[in-house]
Coordinates of C-alpha atoms in Angstrom, one line a residue:
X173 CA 144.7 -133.3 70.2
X174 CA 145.0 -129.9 71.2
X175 CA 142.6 -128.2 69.2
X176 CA 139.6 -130.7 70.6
X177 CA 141.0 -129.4 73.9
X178 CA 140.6 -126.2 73.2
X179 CA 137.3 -126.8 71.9
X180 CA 136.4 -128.9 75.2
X181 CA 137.6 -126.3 77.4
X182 CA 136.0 -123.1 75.2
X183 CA 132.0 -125.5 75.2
X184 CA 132.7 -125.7 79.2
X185 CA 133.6 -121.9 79.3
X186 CA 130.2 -121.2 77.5
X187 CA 128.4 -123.6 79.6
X188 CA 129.7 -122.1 82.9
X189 CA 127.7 -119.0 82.2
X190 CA 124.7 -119.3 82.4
X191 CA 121.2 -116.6 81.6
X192 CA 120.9 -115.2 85.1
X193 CA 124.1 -114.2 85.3
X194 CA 123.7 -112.0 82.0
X195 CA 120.2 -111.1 83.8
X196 CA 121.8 -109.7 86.9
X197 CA 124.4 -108.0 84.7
X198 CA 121.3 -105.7 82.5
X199 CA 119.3 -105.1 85.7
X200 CA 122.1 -103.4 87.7
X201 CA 123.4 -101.7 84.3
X202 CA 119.4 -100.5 84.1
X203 CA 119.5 -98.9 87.8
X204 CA 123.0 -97.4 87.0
X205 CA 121.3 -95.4 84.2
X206 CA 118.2 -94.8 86.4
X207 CA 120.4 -93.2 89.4
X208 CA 122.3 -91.1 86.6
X209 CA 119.3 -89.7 85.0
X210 CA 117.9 -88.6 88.2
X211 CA 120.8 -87.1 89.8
X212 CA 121.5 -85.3 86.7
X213 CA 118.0 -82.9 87.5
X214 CA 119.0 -79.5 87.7
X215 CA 117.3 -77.4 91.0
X216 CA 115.1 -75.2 90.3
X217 CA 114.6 -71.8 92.0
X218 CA 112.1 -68.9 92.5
X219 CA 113.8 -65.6 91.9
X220 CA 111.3 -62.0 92.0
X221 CA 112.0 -59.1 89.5
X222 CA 110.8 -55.8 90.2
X223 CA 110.2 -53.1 87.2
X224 CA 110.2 -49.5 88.9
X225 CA 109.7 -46.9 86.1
X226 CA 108.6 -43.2 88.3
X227 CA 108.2 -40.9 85.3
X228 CA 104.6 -43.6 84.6
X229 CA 104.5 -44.1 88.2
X230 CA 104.7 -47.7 87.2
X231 CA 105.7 -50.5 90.1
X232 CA 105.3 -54.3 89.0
X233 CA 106.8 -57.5 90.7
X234 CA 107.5 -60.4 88.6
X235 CA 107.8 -64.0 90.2
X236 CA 110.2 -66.6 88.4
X237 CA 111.0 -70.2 88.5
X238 CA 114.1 -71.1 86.8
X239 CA 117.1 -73.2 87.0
X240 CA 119.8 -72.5 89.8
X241 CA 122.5 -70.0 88.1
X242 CA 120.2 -68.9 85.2
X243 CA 121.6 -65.9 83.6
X244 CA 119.5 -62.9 84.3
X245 CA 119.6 -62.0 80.5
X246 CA 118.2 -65.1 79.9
X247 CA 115.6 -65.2 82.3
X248 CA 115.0 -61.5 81.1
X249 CA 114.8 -62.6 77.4
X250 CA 112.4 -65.4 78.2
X251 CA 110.1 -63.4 80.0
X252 CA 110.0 -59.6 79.2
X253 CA 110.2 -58.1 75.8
X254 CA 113.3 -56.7 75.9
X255 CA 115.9 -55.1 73.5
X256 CA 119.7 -55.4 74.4
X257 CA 122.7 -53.6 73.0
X258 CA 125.5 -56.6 73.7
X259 CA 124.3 -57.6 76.7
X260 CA 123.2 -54.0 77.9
X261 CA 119.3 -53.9 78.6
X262 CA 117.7 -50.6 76.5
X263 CA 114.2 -51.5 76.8
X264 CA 112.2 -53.5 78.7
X265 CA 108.4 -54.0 77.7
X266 CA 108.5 -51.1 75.6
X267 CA 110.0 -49.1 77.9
X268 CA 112.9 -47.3 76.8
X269 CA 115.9 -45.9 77.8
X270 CA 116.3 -42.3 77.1
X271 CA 119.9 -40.9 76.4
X272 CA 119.1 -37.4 76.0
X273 CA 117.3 -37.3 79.4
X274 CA 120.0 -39.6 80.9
X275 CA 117.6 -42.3 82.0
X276 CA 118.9 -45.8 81.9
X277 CA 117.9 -49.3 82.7
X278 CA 119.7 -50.3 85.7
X279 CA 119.8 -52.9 87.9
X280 CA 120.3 -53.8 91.9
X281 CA 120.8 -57.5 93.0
X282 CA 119.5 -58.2 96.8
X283 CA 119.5 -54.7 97.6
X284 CA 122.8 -54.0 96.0
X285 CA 124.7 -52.4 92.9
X286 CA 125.5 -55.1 90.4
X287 CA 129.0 -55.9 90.0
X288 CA 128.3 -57.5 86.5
X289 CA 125.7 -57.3 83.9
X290 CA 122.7 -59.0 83.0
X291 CA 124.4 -61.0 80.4
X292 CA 126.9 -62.6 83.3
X293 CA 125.3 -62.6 86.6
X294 CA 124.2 -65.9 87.8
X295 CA 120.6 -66.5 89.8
X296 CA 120.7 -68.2 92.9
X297 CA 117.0 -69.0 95.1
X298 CA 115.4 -66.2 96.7
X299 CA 116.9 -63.4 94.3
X300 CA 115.4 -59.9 94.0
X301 CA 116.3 -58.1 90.8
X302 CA 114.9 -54.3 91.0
X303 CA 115.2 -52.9 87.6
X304 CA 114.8 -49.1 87.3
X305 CA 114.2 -46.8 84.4
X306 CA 116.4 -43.8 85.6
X307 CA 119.0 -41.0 85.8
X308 CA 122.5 -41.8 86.0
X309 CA 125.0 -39.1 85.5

């Protein structure tokens, strides 16, 4: 007697739920996954690098989009031919750094001496890289 009242009571289970509730269930599991896919989007931002080379008189500004803390490397890499030493910049477009002369590509963030390297320093909107192709001693 028990088991056909177990059975009675598992067919009234089953019958109890019915298609729309399984419905509901897939359409708010399909906006869940919508809302996660869109907040997920990474900003992006516009970040300006300036090449400033005075032995070829040369002057050119560069105008990037990228994604909020981009490496500068990376952005370098993807948009310059350039030739790094671990990380250190040694020629940019042809350009090369000259040892014997002391001339070195180096870099100023928003005005400012860089307190990292390329290979660590994180973009943020409205950046102004000015690279420069010059003596250090």
């Amino acid at each position: 007697m028990k088991k056909y009242a177990l059975l009675f009571s598992s067919f009234l289970v089953l019958a109890a739920c019915d298609t729309t509730t399984v419905e509901n269930d897939v359409e708010s599991l399909e906006e869940s996954v919508a809302s996660v896919s869109v907040g997920d989007e990474v900003a992006e931002i516009t970040v300006t690098i300036n090449l400033f080379i005075p032995d070829e008189e040369i002057e050119e500004t560069h105008e990037f989009q990228t994604e909020d803390g981009a490496i500068l490397l990376d952005v370098m890499q993807a948009n310059f031919d350039i030739v790094d030493d671990n990380g250190f910049i040694t020629s940019i477009d042809g350009y090369e750094q000259n040892e014997a002369d002391s001339k070195y590509w180096l870099f100023d963030i928003n005005g400012e001496m860089a307190e990292v390297g390329a290979g660590e320093l994180e973009l943020a909107e409205g950046d102004v890289v000015d690279w420069s192709l010059a003596g250090f001693e």
